[in-house]
Amino acid sequence: MSGLPKVLPRTTKEWEGFVAAKSLTNKTIHGADLASASNIGYEQFLLFRVLWRTYSGLKQFDTMFGMKKWISRAGRMLAGLRSWKIYCDSFGAPYVPEGTFAIARHYQMEVLKTREDVNPIAFSTPVAHRTRSKMQRLNARSADLQLETPSKKSVKLFHTPSLLGSPDDPFTLSDDESPDDPSPFKLISPVPKGLENVLYPPSKDEQIVNTALVVFLNALTIHFKLSSNWTLHRMAFIARFEAAQFEARTDGYLDTGHGKPSPVKRSMKMVPIQMQESAQMVAWIKSESDLEQGRDKMRVHVSQDRHEIYVTVAESNAEYLAYLNDKEPCGNPPSFLTMHQFGPWDTQKSSHMQHLGPVLLALTLRAEAESKAGRDKS
């Protein structure tokens, strides 16, 4: 995607510089001038007020966000599973051993057969072929989102989870389109809701990657008495603002049976996927009730990019919630949603997975505990 920065803003100062360069100072997401459906681009991302911080040290996550006790507990639980030891010892073996993690390991190995430079022509979706050598033939779109005027009937955009762009893709900047130009408005013919997944199914490669992640997550939790379940079911979030609304979708989530899920999202190239996950997180928060928004709970993205897994934790405060709900006091300094990205963990390295297993189980345990606490307070 041409025109995007190499990295997204990491600090308030960097964000202010990007905003000034785009002439967006003192503008908010609530004042978006949207007559109809529009592209979501870098300007809209900046108005979300999201900062991104990345951590390459795999064990940094263990001591942050109060996760230490949860990871210790998860480690003890997995240590009691013979199948977990068999799985951890299976790396380098020419075959998949028996046990709970056999299917998970099978799909992790299948992921290696998927291509990193997937050709859009091979997809069973109406995506035109185009080549960009600098992006390794991938033209990732910034978000699977929809912007619309709330007063009009929703105009559904065609949906394809391939995250690959085309000249007709309303979320893609063409080669000759500058991100500094005003975003053109496009009216898209609606697709019946029941036909979306039939007309635009995931590609084979995408299904393998998504399945590898969700099957592994379920293998970690299946032997413990948890009411939560990781699912491949796709979830839509709608975020409504004063002048516009948009929809974001996930490729799976942690279903606690109550409240909102924890999204699972596979990635594209770094900046576009971070923009998309930002929009997903904003939509997730905005779709919640005031009571849910105010609860002290952890919001997490778990994503897999081919054979690598990332964990991203969203951090916000009451001031940011006030901004999203258009209740921010005048004159206050801008507040932000901070996305903390950890990883990648390599699914082909035993040491990485021995560390990641307890992390993912710990996230599931914590999410279930927070869901139960929320129900008890209701």
Coordinates of C-alpha atoms in Angstrom, one line a residue:
M1 CA 0.0 0.0 0.0
S2 CA 1.7 3.1 -1.2
G3 CA 2.0 6.2 0.9
L4 CA 1.9 4.6 4.3
P5 CA 4.7 5.2 6.8
K6 CA 7.1 2.4 7.7
V7 CA 5.9 2.5 11.3
L8 CA 2.8 3.8 13.0
P9 CA 3.1 6.4 15.8
R10 CA 4.6 5.1 19.0
T11 CA 4.5 8.2 21.1
T12 CA 2.2 11.2 21.6
K13 CA 4.8 13.4 20.0
E14 CA 5.1 11.2 16.9
W15 CA 1.3 11.1 16.6
E16 CA 1.1 14.9 16.8
G17 CA 3.7 15.1 14.0
F18 CA 1.7 12.7 11.7
V19 CA -1.5 14.5 12.5
A20 CA 0.0 17.9 11.7
A21 CA 1.4 16.6 8.4
K22 CA -2.1 15.5 7.4
S23 CA -3.8 18.8 8.6
L24 CA -5.8 16.9 11.1
T25 CA -4.9 18.9 14.2
N26 CA -8.0 19.4 16.5
K27 CA -10.1 17.1 14.4
T28 CA -11.8 14.0 15.8
I29 CA -13.3 10.8 14.5
H30 CA -16.7 12.3 15.4
G31 CA -16.3 15.1 12.9
A32 CA -15.5 12.9 9.9
D33 CA -17.0 14.4 6.8
L34 CA -18.6 11.3 5.3
A35 CA -21.5 11.6 2.8
S36 CA -21.7 7.9 2.1
A37 CA -19.5 4.9 2.1
S38 CA -15.8 5.8 2.1
N39 CA -12.3 4.3 2.1
I40 CA -10.7 3.9 5.5
G41 CA -7.2 5.1 5.2
Y42 CA -4.3 6.5 7.2
E43 CA -6.2 9.7 8.1
Q44 CA -9.0 7.7 9.7
F45 CA -6.5 5.6 11.6
L46 CA -4.9 8.8 13.0
L47 CA -8.3 9.9 14.2
F48 CA -8.6 6.7 16.2
R49 CA -5.7 8.0 18.3
V50 CA -3.9 4.7 18.5
L51 CA -0.2 4.3 19.5
W52 CA 1.7 1.1 18.6
R53 CA 4.6 -0.3 20.7
T54 CA 6.4 -3.5 19.7
Y55 CA 8.3 -5.9 21.9
S56 CA 10.6 -8.5 20.3
G57 CA 11.7 -10.2 23.6
L58 CA 9.3 -13.1 24.0
K59 CA 9.5 -13.2 27.7
Q60 CA 8.7 -9.4 28.2
F61 CA 5.0 -10.2 28.2
D62 CA 5.3 -12.5 31.3
T63 CA 5.9 -9.6 33.7
M64 CA 3.4 -7.1 32.1
F65 CA -0.3 -6.4 32.6
G66 CA -0.5 -8.6 35.7
M67 CA 0.1 -11.8 33.7
K68 CA 2.8 -13.4 35.9
K69 CA 0.5 -15.3 38.2
W70 CA -1.7 -16.4 35.3
I71 CA 1.2 -17.7 33.3
S72 CA 2.6 -19.5 36.3
R73 CA -0.8 -21.2 36.9
A74 CA -1.1 -22.1 33.2
G75 CA 2.4 -23.6 33.2
R76 CA 1.6 -25.8 36.1
M77 CA -1.6 -27.0 34.4
L78 CA 0.2 -27.8 31.1
A79 CA 3.0 -29.6 33.0
G80 CA 0.4 -32.1 34.2
L81 CA -0.6 -33.0 30.6
R82 CA 1.3 -35.9 29.0
S83 CA 0.1 -34.8 25.6
W84 CA 1.8 -31.3 26.1
K85 CA 5.1 -33.0 26.7
I86 CA 4.6 -35.2 23.7
Y87 CA 3.9 -32.2 21.6
C88 CA 6.9 -30.2 22.8
D89 CA 9.2 -33.2 22.1
S90 CA 7.7 -33.8 18.6
F91 CA 9.6 -30.9 16.9
G92 CA 12.0 -32.3 14.4
A93 CA 10.3 -35.6 14.2
P94 CA 9.3 -36.8 10.6
Y95 CA 5.8 -37.7 11.8
V96 CA 3.0 -36.3 13.9
P97 CA 2.8 -38.1 17.3
E98 CA -0.5 -39.2 18.9
G99 CA -2.2 -37.1 21.5
T100 CA -4.4 -34.0 21.9
F101 CA -2.0 -31.7 20.1
A102 CA -1.6 -34.0 17.0
I103 CA -4.1 -32.1 14.9
A104 CA -2.6 -28.8 16.0
R105 CA 0.9 -29.9 15.1
H106 CA -0.4 -31.2 11.8
Y107 CA -1.8 -27.8 10.8
Q108 CA 1.2 -26.0 12.0
M109 CA 3.3 -28.2 9.6
E110 CA 0.7 -27.6 6.8
V111 CA 1.2 -23.9 7.2
L112 CA 4.7 -24.3 5.9
K113 CA 3.2 -25.4 2.6
T114 CA 1.3 -22.1 2.2
R115 CA 2.8 -19.3 0.1
E116 CA 3.9 -16.0 1.4
D117 CA 3.4 -14.3 -2.0
V118 CA -0.1 -15.6 -2.7
N119 CA -1.4 -14.8 -6.1
P120 CA -4.9 -13.2 -5.9
I121 CA -5.9 -15.1 -9.1
A122 CA -5.9 -18.3 -7.1
F123 CA -8.5 -17.1 -4.8
S124 CA -12.2 -18.0 -5.3
T125 CA -13.1 -14.3 -4.8
P126 CA -13.7 -11.4 -7.2
V127 CA -10.3 -10.0 -6.7
A128 CA -8.4 -8.8 -9.7
H129 CA -4.7 -9.7 -10.2
R130 CA -2.1 -7.0 -9.8
T131 CA 1.6 -7.1 -9.1
R132 CA 3.7 -5.0 -6.6
S133 CA 7.2 -6.3 -6.3
K134 CA 8.0 -4.2 -3.3
M135 CA 5.1 -5.8 -1.4
Q136 CA 6.0 -9.3 -2.6
R137 CA 2.9 -9.4 -4.8
L138 CA 0.7 -8.6 -1.8
N139 CA -1.4 -5.5 -1.7
A140 CA -2.9 -5.7 1.8
R141 CA -5.9 -3.5 2.4
S142 CA -5.9 -1.4 5.6
A143 CA -9.1 -2.8 7.1
D144 CA -12.1 -5.0 6.5
L145 CA -14.3 -2.1 7.5
Q146 CA -17.3 -0.1 6.3
L147 CA -17.9 3.6 6.8
E148 CA -21.5 4.9 6.3
T149 CA -23.9 7.6 7.3
P150 CA -26.0 6.3 10.2
S151 CA -29.1 7.9 8.9
K152 CA -29.2 5.8 5.8
K153 CA -29.7 2.1 5.3
S154 CA -26.5 0.1 5.7
V155 CA -24.7 -0.5 2.5
K156 CA -22.8 -3.7 2.8
L157 CA -19.5 -3.9 1.1
F158 CA -18.4 -7.2 -0.4
H159 CA -16.4 -9.1 2.1
T160 CA -13.4 -11.3 1.5
P161 CA -11.1 -12.4 4.3
S162 CA -8.2 -12.7 2.0
L163 CA -7.1 -9.2 2.9
L164 CA -5.7 -8.8 -0.6
G165 CA -6.6 -5.7 -2.6
S166 CA -7.6 -5.1 -6.1
P167 CA -8.3 -2.0 -8.3
D168 CA -12.0 -2.4 -7.4
D169 CA -11.3 -2.9 -3.7
P170 CA -12.8 0.1 -1.8
F171 CA -10.1 -0.2 0.9
T172 CA -7.1 -0.1 -1.4
L173 CA -5.0 2.8 -2.5
S174 CA -4.1 2.5 -6.1
D175 CA -0.5 3.0 -7.3
D176 CA -1.3 6.5 -8.6
E177 CA -3.5 7.6 -5.7
S178 CA -1.8 9.7 -3.1
P179 CA -2.9 9.3 0.5
D180 CA -2.9 13.0 0.8
D181 CA -5.7 13.3 -1.7
P182 CA -9.3 13.3 -0.4
S183 CA -10.7 9.8 -0.1
P184 CA -13.2 9.2 -3.0
F185 CA -16.7 8.1 -2.0
K186 CA -17.9 4.9 -3.5
L187 CA -21.3 3.3 -3.5
I188 CA -21.1 -0.4 -3.3
S189 CA -23.9 -2.8 -4.3
P190 CA -25.0 -4.7 -1.3
V191 CA -24.5 -8.4 -0.9
P192 CA -27.1 -10.4 0.9
K193 CA -25.8 -11.2 4.4
G194 CA -26.4 -15.0 4.0
L195 CA -24.4 -15.1 0.8
E196 CA -21.2 -13.3 1.9
N197 CA -19.3 -16.4 3.1
V198 CA -20.6 -18.4 0.1
L199 CA -19.6 -15.8 -2.5
Y200 CA -16.4 -14.8 -0.9
P201 CA -15.0 -17.7 1.1
P202 CA -11.5 -17.7 2.6
S203 CA -8.7 -19.1 0.4
K204 CA -7.3 -22.5 1.1
D205 CA -4.1 -21.0 2.5
E206 CA -6.0 -18.6 4.8
Q207 CA -8.1 -21.4 6.1
I208 CA -5.0 -23.5 7.0
V209 CA -3.4 -20.6 8.9
N210 CA -6.6 -19.7 10.8
T211 CA -7.3 -23.4 11.6
A212 CA -3.7 -23.9 12.8
L213 CA -4.1 -21.1 15.3
V214 CA -7.6 -21.9 16.6
V215 CA -7.0 -25.7 16.8
F216 CA -3.8 -25.0 18.8
L217 CA -5.7 -22.7 21.2
N218 CA -8.4 -25.3 21.7
A219 CA -5.8 -28.1 22.3
L220 CA -4.3 -26.0 25.1
T221 CA -7.7 -25.6 26.9
I222 CA -9.7 -28.8 26.0
H223 CA -8.7 -30.9 29.0
F224 CA -9.5 -28.2 31.6
K225 CA -13.0 -27.4 32.9
L226 CA -13.4 -24.0 31.1
S227 CA -16.7 -22.6 29.8
S228 CA -14.8 -20.6 27.2
N229 CA -14.2 -22.0 23.7
W230 CA -12.0 -20.7 20.9
T231 CA -14.0 -20.7 17.7
L232 CA -13.5 -20.1 13.9
H233 CA -16.8 -18.3 13.8
R234 CA -16.5 -14.8 12.4
M235 CA -17.7 -11.9 14.4
A236 CA -18.7 -8.4 13.3
F237 CA -18.4 -5.3 15.4
I238 CA -20.2 -2.0 14.6
A239 CA -18.8 1.3 15.9
R240 CA -21.2 4.2 15.7
F241 CA -20.0 7.8 15.8
E242 CA -21.8 11.1 15.4
A243 CA -21.1 11.5 11.7
A244 CA -20.4 7.9 10.6
Q245 CA -20.2 4.3 11.6
F246 CA -18.0 1.4 10.5
E247 CA -18.0 -2.4 10.8
A248 CA -15.0 -4.6 11.6
R249 CA -14.8 -8.4 11.4
T250 CA -12.6 -10.9 13.1
D251 CA -11.7 -14.4 11.8
G252 CA -12.4 -16.0 15.2
Y253 CA -12.6 -15.3 18.9
L254 CA -12.7 -16.6 22.4
D255 CA -16.4 -17.4 23.1
T256 CA -17.1 -17.1 26.8
G257 CA -20.8 -17.5 26.2
H258 CA -21.3 -14.0 27.6
G259 CA -20.3 -10.5 26.6
K260 CA -17.9 -9.7 23.8
P261 CA -15.2 -12.0 22.4
S262 CA -11.4 -11.7 22.2
P263 CA -10.6 -11.5 18.5
V264 CA -8.2 -13.7 16.6
K265 CA -6.8 -12.1 13.6
R266 CA -4.3 -13.3 11.0
S267 CA -2.0 -10.7 9.6
M268 CA -0.9 -8.9 6.5
K269 CA 2.1 -6.7 6.3
M270 CA 3.0 -4.9 9.5
V271 CA 1.6 -1.4 9.1
P272 CA -1.7 -2.4 7.3
I273 CA -2.4 -5.2 9.8
Q274 CA -1.7 -2.8 12.7
M275 CA -4.1 -0.3 11.2
Q276 CA -6.7 -3.0 10.8
E277 CA -6.3 -4.4 14.4
S278 CA -6.6 -0.8 15.6
A279 CA -9.9 -0.4 13.9
Q280 CA -11.1 -3.8 15.2
M281 CA -10.2 -2.8 18.7
V282 CA -11.9 0.5 18.4
A283 CA -15.0 -1.2 17.0
W284 CA -14.9 -3.8 19.8
I285 CA -14.8 -1.1 22.5
K286 CA -17.4 1.1 20.8
S287 CA -19.8 -1.7 20.3
E288 CA -19.9 -2.4 24.1
S289 CA -22.3 -0.9 26.6
D290 CA -21.1 1.9 28.9
L291 CA -21.0 -0.7 31.7
E292 CA -18.9 -3.1 29.7
Q293 CA -16.5 -0.3 28.5
G294 CA -15.9 0.8 32.1
R295 CA -14.9 -2.7 33.4
D296 CA -11.3 -3.4 34.1
K297 CA -10.6 -6.2 31.6
M298 CA -7.9 -7.2 29.2
R299 CA -8.5 -6.8 25.5
V300 CA -6.3 -9.0 23.3
H301 CA -5.6 -9.8 19.7
V302 CA -4.0 -13.2 18.9
S303 CA -2.8 -13.3 15.3
Q304 CA -0.9 -15.8 13.1
D305 CA 1.1 -14.7 10.1
R306 CA 2.0 -17.9 8.3
H307 CA 4.1 -19.8 10.9
E308 CA 4.5 -16.9 13.4
I309 CA 2.1 -15.9 16.2
Y310 CA 1.7 -12.5 17.7
V311 CA -0.1 -11.4 20.8
T312 CA -1.3 -7.8 21.0
V313 CA -2.7 -6.2 24.2
A314 CA -4.8 -3.0 24.0
E315 CA -4.4 -0.5 26.9
S316 CA -6.8 2.5 27.4
N317 CA -8.1 4.6 30.1
A318 CA -11.3 6.5 31.0
E319 CA -10.2 9.6 29.1
Y320 CA -9.9 7.5 25.9
L321 CA -13.3 6.0 26.4
A322 CA -14.6 9.6 26.8
Y323 CA -13.0 10.5 23.5
L324 CA -14.6 7.5 21.7
N325 CA -18.0 8.4 23.2
D326 CA -17.7 12.1 22.3
K327 CA -17.6 13.1 25.9
E328 CA -14.0 14.4 26.1
P329 CA -13.8 17.8 27.9
C330 CA -12.7 20.7 25.7
G331 CA -9.1 21.7 26.2
N332 CA -7.9 18.3 27.5
P333 CA -4.7 16.8 26.0
P334 CA -5.5 14.0 23.6
S335 CA -5.9 10.5 25.1
F336 CA -4.8 7.3 23.3
L337 CA -5.4 3.6 22.9
T338 CA -2.0 1.9 23.1
M339 CA -1.5 -1.4 21.3
H340 CA 1.4 -3.5 22.8
Q341 CA 2.5 -6.1 20.2
F342 CA 4.6 -9.1 21.4
G343 CA 6.2 -11.7 19.2
P344 CA 6.6 -13.4 16.9
W345 CA 6.6 -16.9 18.3
D346 CA 7.7 -19.4 15.7
T347 CA 5.4 -22.4 15.6
Q348 CA 8.3 -24.5 14.2
K349 CA 10.5 -23.9 17.2
S350 CA 9.9 -26.1 20.3
S351 CA 11.4 -23.5 22.7
H352 CA 9.0 -20.8 21.3
M353 CA 5.9 -23.0 21.7
Q354 CA 6.9 -24.2 25.2
H355 CA 6.8 -20.5 26.2
L356 CA 3.8 -19.5 24.1
G357 CA 1.5 -22.4 25.3
P358 CA 1.3 -21.2 28.9
V359 CA 0.9 -17.6 27.7
L360 CA -2.2 -18.4 25.5
L361 CA -3.7 -20.7 28.2
A362 CA -3.1 -17.9 30.7
L363 CA -5.0 -15.4 28.5
T364 CA -7.9 -17.8 28.2
L365 CA -8.0 -18.4 32.0
R366 CA -7.9 -14.6 32.7
A367 CA -10.6 -13.9 30.1
E368 CA -12.9 -16.5 31.6
A369 CA -12.3 -15.1 35.1
E370 CA -13.0 -11.6 34.0
S371 CA -16.1 -12.7 32.2
K372 CA -17.4 -14.5 35.4
A373 CA -16.6 -11.4 37.5
G374 CA -18.5 -9.3 35.1
R375 CA -21.5 -11.6 35.3
D376 CA -21.4 -11.6 39.1
K377 CA -21.5 -7.8 39.2
S378 CA -24.4 -7.6 36.8

